mmCIF file of N, CA, C and O in Angstrom:
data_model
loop_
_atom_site.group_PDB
_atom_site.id
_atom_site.type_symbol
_atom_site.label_atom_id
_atom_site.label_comp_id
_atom_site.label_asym_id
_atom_site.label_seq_id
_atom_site.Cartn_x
_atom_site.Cartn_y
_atom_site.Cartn_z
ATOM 1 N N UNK V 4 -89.043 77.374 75.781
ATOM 2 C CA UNK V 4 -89.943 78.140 76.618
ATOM 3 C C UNK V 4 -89.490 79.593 76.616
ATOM 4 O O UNK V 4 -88.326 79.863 76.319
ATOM 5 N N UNK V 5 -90.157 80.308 76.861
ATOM 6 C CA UNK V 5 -89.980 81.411 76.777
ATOM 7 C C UNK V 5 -90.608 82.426 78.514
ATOM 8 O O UNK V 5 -91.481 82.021 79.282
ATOM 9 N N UNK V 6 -90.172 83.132 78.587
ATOM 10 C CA UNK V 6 -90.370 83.901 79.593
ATOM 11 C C UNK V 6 -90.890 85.517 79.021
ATOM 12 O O UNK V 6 -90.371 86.339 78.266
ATOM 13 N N UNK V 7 -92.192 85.478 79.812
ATOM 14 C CA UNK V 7 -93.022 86.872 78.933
ATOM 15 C C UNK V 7 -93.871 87.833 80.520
ATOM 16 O O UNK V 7 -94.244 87.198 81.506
ATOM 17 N N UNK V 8 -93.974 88.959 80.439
ATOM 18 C CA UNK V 8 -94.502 89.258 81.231
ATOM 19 C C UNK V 8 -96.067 89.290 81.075
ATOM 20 O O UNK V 8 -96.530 89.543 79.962
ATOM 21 N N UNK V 9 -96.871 89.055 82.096
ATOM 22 C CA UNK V 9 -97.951 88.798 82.063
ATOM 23 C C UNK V 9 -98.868 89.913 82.998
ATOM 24 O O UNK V 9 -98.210 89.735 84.024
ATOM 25 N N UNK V 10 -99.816 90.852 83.379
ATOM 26 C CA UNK V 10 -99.840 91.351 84.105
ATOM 27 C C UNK V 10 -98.617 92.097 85.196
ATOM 28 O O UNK V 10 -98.624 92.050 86.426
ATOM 29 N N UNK V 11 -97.876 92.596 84.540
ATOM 30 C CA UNK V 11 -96.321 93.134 85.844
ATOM 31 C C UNK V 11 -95.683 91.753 86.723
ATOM 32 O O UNK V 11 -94.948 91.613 87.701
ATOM 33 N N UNK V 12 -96.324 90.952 85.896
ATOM 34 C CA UNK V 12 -95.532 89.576 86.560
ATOM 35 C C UNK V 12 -94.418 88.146 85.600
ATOM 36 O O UNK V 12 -94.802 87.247 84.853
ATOM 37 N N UNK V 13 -93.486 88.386 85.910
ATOM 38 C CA UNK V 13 -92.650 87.098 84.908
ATOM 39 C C UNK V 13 -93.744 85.642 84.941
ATOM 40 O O UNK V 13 -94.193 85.032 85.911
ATOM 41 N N UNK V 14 -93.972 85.364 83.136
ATOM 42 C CA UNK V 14 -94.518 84.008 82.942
ATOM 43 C C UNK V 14 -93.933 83.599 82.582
ATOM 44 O O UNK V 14 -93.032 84.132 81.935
ATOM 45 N N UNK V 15 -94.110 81.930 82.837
ATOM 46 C CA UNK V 15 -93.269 81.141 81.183
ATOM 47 C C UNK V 15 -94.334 80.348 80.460
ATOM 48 O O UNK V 15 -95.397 79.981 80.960
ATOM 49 N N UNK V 16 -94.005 80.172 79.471
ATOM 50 C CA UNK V 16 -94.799 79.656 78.640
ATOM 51 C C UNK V 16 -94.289 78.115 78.349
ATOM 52 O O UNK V 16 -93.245 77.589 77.963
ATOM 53 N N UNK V 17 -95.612 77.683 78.751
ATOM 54 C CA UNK V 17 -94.942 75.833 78.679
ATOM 55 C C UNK V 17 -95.317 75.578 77.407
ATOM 56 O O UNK V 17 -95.977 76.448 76.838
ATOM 57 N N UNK V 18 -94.971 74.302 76.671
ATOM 58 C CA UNK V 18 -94.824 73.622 75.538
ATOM 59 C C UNK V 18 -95.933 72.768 75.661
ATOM 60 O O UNK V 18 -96.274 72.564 76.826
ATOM 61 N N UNK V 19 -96.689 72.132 74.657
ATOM 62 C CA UNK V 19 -98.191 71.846 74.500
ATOM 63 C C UNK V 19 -97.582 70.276 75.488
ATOM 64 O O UNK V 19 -97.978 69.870 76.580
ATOM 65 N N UNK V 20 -96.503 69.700 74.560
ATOM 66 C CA UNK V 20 -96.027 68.606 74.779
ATOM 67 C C UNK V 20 -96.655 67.976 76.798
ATOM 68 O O UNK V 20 -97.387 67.073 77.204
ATOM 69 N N UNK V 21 -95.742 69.214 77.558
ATOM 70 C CA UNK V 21 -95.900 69.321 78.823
ATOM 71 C C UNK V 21 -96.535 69.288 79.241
ATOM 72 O O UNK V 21 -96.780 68.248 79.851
ATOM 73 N N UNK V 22 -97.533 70.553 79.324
ATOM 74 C CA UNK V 22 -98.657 70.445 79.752
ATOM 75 C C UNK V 22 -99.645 69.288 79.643
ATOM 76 O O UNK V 22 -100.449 69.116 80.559
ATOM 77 N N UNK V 23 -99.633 68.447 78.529
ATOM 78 C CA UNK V 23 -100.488 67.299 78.266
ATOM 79 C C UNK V 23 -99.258 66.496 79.257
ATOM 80 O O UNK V 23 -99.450 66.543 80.472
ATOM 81 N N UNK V 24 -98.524 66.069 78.960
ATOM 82 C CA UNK V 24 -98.131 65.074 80.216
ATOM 83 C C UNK V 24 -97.869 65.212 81.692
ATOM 84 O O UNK V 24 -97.415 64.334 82.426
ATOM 85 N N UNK V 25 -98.160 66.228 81.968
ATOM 86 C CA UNK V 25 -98.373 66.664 83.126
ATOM 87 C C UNK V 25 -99.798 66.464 83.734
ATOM 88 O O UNK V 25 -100.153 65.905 84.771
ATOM 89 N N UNK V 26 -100.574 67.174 82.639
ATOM 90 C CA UNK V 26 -102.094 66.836 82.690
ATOM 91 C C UNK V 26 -102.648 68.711 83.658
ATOM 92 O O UNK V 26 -103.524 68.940 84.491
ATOM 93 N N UNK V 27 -101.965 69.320 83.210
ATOM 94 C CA UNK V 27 -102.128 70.858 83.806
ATOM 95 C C UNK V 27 -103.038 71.812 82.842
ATOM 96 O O UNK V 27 -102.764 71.966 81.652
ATOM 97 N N UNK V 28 -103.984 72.341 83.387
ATOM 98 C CA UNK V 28 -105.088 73.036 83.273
ATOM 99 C C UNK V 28 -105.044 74.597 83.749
ATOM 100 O O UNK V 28 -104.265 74.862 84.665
ATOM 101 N N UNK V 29 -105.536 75.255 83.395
ATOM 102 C CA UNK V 29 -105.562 76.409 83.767
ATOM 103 C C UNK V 29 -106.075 76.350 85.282
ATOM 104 O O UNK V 29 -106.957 75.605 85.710
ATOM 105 N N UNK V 30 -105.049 77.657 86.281
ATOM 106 C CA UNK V 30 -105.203 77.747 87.639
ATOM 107 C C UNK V 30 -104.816 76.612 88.670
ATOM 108 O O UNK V 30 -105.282 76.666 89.808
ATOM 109 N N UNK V 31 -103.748 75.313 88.191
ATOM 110 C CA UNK V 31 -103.168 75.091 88.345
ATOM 111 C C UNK V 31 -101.680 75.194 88.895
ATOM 112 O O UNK V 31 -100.979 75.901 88.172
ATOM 113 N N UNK V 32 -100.842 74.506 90.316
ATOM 114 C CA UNK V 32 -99.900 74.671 90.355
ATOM 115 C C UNK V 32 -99.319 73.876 90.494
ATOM 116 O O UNK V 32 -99.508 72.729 90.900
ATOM 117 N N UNK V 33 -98.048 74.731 89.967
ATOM 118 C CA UNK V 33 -96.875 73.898 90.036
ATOM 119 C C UNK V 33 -95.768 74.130 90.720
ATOM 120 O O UNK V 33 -95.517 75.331 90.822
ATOM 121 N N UNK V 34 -94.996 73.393 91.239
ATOM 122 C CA UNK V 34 -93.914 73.145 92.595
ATOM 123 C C UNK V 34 -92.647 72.992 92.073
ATOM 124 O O UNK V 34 -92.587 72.053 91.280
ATOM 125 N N UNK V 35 -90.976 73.958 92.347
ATOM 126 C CA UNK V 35 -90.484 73.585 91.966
ATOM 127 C C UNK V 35 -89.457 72.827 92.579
ATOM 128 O O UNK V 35 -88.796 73.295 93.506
ATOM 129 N N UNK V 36 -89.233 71.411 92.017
ATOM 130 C CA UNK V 36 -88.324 70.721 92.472
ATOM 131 C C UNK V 36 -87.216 71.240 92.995
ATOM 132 O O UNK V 36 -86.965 71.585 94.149
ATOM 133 N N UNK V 37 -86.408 71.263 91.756
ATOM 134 C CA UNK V 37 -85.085 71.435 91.897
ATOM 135 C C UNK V 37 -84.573 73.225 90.777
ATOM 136 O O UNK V 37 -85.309 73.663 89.893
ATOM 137 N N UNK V 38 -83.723 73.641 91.035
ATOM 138 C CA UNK V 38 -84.029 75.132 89.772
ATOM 139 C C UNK V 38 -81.855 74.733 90.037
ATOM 140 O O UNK V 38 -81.279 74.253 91.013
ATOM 141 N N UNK V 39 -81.312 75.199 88.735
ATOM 142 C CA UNK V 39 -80.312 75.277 88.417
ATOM 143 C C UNK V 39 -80.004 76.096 87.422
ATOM 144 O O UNK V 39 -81.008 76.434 86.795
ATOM 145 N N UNK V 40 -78.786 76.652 86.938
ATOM 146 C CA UNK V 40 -79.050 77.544 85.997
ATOM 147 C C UNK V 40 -79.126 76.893 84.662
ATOM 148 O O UNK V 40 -79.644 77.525 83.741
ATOM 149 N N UNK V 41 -78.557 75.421 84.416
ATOM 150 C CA UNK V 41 -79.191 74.268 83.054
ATOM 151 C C UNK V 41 -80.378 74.371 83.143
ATOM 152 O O UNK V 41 -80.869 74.802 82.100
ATOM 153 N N UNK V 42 -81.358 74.094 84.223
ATOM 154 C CA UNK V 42 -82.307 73.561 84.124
ATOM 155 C C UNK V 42 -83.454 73.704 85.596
ATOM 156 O O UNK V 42 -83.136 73.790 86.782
ATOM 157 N N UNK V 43 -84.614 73.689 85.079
ATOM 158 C CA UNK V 43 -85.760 73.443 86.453
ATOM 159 C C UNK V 43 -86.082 72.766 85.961
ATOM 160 O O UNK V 43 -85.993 72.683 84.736
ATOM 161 N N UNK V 44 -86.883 71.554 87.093
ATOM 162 C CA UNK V 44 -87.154 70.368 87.289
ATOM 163 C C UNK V 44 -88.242 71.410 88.041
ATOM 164 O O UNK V 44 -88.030 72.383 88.764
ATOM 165 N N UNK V 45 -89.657 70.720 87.508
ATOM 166 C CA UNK V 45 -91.018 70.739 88.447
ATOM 167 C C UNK V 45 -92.066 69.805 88.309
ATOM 168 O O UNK V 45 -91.932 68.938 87.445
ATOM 169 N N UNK V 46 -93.129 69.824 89.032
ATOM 170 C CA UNK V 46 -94.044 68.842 89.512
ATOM 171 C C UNK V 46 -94.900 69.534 89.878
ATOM 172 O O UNK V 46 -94.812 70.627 90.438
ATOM 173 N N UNK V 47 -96.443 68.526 89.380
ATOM 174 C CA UNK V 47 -97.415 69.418 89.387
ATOM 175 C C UNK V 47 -97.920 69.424 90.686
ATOM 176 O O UNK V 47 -97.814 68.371 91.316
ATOM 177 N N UNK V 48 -98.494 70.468 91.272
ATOM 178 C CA UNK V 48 -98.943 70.597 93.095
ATOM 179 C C UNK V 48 -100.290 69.954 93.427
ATOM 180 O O UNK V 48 -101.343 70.507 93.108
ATOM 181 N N UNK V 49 -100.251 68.819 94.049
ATOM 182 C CA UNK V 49 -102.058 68.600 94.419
ATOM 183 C C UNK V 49 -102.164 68.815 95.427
ATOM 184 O O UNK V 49 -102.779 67.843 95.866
ATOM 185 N N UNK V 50 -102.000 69.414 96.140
ATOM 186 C CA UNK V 50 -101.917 69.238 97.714
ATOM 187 C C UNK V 50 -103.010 70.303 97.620
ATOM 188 O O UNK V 50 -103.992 69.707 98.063
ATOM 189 N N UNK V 51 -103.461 71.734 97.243
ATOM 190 C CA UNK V 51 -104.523 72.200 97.323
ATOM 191 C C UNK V 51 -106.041 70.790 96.427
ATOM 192 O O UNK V 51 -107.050 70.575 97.098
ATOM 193 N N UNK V 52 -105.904 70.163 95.185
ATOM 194 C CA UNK V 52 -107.126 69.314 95.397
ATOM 195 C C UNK V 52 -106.981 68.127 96.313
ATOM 196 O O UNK V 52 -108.045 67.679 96.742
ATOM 197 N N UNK V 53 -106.085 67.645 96.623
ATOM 198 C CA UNK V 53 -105.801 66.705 98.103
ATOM 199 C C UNK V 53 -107.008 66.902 99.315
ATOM 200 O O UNK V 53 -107.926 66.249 99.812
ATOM 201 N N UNK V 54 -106.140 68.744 99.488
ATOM 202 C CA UNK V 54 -107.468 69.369 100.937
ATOM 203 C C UNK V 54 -108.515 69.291 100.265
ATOM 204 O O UNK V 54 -109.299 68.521 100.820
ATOM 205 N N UNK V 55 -108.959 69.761 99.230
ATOM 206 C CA UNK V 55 -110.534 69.952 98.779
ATOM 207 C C UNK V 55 -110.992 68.899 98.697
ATOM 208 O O UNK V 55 -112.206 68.905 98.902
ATOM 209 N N UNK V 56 -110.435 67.637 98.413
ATOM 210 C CA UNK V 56 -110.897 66.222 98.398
ATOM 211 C C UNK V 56 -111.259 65.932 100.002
ATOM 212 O O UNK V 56 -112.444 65.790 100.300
ATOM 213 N N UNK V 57 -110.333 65.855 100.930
ATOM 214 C CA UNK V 57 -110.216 65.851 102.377
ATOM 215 C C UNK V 57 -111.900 66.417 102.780
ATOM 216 O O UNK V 57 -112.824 65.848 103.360
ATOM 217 N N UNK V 58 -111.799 67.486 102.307
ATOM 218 C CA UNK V 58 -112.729 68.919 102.959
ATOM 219 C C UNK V 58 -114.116 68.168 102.762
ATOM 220 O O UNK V 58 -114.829 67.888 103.726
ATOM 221 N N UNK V 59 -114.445 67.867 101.479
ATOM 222 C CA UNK V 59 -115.463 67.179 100.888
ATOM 223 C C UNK V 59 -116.030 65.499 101.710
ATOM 224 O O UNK V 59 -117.174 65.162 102.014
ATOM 225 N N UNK V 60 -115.052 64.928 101.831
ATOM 226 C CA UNK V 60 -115.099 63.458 102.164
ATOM 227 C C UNK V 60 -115.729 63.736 103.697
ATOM 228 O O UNK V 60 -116.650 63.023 104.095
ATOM 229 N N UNK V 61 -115.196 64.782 104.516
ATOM 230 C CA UNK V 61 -115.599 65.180 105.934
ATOM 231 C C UNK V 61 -116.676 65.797 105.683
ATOM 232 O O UNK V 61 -117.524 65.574 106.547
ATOM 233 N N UNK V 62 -117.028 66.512 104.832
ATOM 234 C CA UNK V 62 -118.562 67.221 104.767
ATOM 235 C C UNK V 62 -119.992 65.726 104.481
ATOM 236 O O UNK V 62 -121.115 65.469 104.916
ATOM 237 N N UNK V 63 -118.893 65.062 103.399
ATOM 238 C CA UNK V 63 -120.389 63.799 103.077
ATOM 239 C C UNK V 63 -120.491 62.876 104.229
ATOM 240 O O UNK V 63 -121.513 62.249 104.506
ATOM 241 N N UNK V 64 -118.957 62.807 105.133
ATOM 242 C CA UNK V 64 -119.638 61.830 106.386
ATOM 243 C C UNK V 64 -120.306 62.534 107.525
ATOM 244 O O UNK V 64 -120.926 61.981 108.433
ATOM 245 N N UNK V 65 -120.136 63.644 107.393
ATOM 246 C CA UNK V 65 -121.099 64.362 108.703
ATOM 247 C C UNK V 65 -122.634 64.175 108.171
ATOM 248 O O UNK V 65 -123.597 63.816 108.849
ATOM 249 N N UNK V 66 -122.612 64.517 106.749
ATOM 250 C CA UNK V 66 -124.057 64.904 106.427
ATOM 251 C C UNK V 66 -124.539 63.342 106.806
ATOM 252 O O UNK V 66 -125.198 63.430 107.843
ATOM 253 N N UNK V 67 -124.472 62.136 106.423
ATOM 254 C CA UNK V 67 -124.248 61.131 106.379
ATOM 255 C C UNK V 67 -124.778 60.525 108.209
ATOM 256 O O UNK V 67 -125.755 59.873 108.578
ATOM 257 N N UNK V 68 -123.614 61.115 108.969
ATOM 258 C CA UNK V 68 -123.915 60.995 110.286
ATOM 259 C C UNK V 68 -124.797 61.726 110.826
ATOM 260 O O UNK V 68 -125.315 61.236 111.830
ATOM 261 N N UNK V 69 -125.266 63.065 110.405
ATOM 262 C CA UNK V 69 -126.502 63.244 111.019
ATOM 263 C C UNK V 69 -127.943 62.688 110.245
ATOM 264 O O UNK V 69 -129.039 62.576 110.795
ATOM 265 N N UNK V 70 -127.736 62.488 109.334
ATOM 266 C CA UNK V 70 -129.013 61.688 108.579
ATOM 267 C C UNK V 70 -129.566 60.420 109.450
ATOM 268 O O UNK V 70 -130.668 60.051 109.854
ATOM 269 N N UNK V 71 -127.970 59.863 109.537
ATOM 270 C CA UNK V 71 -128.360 58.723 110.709
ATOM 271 C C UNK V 71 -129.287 58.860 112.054
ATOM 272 O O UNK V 71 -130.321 58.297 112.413
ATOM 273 N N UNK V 72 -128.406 59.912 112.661
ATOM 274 C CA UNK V 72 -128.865 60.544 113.943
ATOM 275 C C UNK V 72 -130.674 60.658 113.269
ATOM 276 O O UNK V 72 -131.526 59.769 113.275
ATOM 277 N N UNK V 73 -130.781 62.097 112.736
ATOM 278 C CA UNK V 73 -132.287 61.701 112.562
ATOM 279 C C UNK V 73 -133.113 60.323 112.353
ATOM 280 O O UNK V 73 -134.139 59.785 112.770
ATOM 281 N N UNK V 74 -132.234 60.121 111.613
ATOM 282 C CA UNK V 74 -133.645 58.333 111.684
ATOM 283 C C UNK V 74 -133.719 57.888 112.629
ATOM 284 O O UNK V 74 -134.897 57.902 112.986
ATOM 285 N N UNK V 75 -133.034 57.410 113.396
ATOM 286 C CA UNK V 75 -132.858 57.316 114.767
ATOM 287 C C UNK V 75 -133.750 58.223 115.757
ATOM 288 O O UNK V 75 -134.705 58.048 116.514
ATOM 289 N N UNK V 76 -133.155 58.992 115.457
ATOM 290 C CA UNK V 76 -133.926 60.356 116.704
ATOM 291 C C UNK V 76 -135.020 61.354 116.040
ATOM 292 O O UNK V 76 -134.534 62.484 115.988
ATOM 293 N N UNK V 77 -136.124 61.316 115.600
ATOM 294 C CA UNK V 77 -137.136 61.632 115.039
ATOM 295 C C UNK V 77 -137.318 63.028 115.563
ATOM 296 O O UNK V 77 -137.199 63.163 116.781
ATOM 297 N N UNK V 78 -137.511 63.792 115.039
ATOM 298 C CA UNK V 78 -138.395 65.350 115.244
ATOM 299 C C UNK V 78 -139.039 64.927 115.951
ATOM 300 O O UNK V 78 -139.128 63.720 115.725
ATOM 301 N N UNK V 79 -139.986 65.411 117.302
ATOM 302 C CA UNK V 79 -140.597 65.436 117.421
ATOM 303 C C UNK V 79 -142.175 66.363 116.729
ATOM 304 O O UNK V 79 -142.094 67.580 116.566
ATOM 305 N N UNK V 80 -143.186 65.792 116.469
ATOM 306 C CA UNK V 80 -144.393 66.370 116.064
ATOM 307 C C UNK V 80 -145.566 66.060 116.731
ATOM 308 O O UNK V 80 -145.902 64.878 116.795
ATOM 309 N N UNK V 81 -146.546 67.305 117.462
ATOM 310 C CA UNK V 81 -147.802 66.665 117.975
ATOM 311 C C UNK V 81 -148.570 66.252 117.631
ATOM 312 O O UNK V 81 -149.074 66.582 116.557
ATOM 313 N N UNK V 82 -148.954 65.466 118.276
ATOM 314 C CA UNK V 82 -149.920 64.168 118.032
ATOM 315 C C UNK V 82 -150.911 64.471 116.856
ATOM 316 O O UNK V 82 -150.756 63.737 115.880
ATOM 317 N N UNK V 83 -152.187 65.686 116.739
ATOM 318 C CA UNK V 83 -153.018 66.524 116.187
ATOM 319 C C UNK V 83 -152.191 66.646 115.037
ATOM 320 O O UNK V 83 -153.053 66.702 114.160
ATOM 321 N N UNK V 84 -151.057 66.727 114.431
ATOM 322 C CA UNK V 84 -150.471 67.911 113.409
ATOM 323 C C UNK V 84 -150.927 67.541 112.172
ATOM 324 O O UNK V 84 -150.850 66.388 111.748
ATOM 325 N N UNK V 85 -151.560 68.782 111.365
ATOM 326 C CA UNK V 85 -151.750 67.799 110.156
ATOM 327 C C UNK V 85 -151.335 69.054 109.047
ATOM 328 O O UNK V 85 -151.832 70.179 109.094
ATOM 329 N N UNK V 86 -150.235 68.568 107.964
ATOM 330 C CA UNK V 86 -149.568 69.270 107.611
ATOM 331 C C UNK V 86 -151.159 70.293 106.154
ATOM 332 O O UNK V 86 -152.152 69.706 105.726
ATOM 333 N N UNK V 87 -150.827 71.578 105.868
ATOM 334 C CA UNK V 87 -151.686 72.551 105.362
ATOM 335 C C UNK V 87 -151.002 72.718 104.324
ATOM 336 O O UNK V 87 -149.982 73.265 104.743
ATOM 337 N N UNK V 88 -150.885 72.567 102.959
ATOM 338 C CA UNK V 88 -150.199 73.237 101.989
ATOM 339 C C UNK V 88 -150.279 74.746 101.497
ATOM 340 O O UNK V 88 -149.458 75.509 100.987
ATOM 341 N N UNK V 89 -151.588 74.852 101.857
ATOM 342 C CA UNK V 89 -152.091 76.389 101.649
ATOM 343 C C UNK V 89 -151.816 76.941 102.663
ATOM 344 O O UNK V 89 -151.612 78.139 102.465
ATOM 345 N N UNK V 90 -151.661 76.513 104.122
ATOM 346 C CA UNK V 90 -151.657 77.618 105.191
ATOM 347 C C UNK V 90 -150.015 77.649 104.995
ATOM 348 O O UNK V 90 -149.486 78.709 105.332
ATOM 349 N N UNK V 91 -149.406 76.919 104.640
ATOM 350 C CA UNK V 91 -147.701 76.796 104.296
ATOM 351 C C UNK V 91 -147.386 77.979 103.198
ATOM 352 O O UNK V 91 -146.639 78.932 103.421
ATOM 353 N N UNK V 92 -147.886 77.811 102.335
ATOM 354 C CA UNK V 92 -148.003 78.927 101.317
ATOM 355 C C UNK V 92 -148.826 80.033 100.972
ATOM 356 O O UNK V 92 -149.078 80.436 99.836
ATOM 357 N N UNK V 93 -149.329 80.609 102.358
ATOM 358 C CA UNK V 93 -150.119 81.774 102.252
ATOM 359 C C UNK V 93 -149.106 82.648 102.694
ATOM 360 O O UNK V 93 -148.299 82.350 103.575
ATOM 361 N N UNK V 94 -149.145 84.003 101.937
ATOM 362 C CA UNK V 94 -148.055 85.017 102.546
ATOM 363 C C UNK V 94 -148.568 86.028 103.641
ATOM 364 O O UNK V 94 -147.790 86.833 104.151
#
């Protein structure tokens, strides 16, 4: 590996090998274990797609729970209403 600057910032450059067994993609992170002067030991970070998974799973059961709620609890509409496609789409 090599260490290169990238934008005014130290990179390293991983080995194809790695990256495929790691399974790391660009914008990806990584966490470091352990750092010694032999050697770093790291691991790839999910804990940011973890939350986004989290974030998601709470967005589909709300949507989910109010879908319910509506079927349940209907709009109200008066009695008379009778829907206009043209008066809907006149500007």
């Amino acid at each position: 590996m090599r260490v290169t600057y990238l934008n005014n910032k130290l990179a390293i450059r991983l080995p194809k090998a790695l990256i495929r067994e790691l399974g790391l993609k660009s914008g990806d992170d990584l966490k470091i274990v352990s750092a010694k002067p032999e050697h770093i030991t790291v691991a790839k970070d999910n804990r940011q797609a973890e939350a986004i998974g989290q974030a998601e799973a709470v967005k589909r059961r709300k949507i989910v729970e109010y879908l319910k709620y509506l079927k349940e609890n209907p709009l109200p509409v008066p009695e008379n209403y009778v829907f206009d496609r043209e008066e809907a789409n006149a500007r």
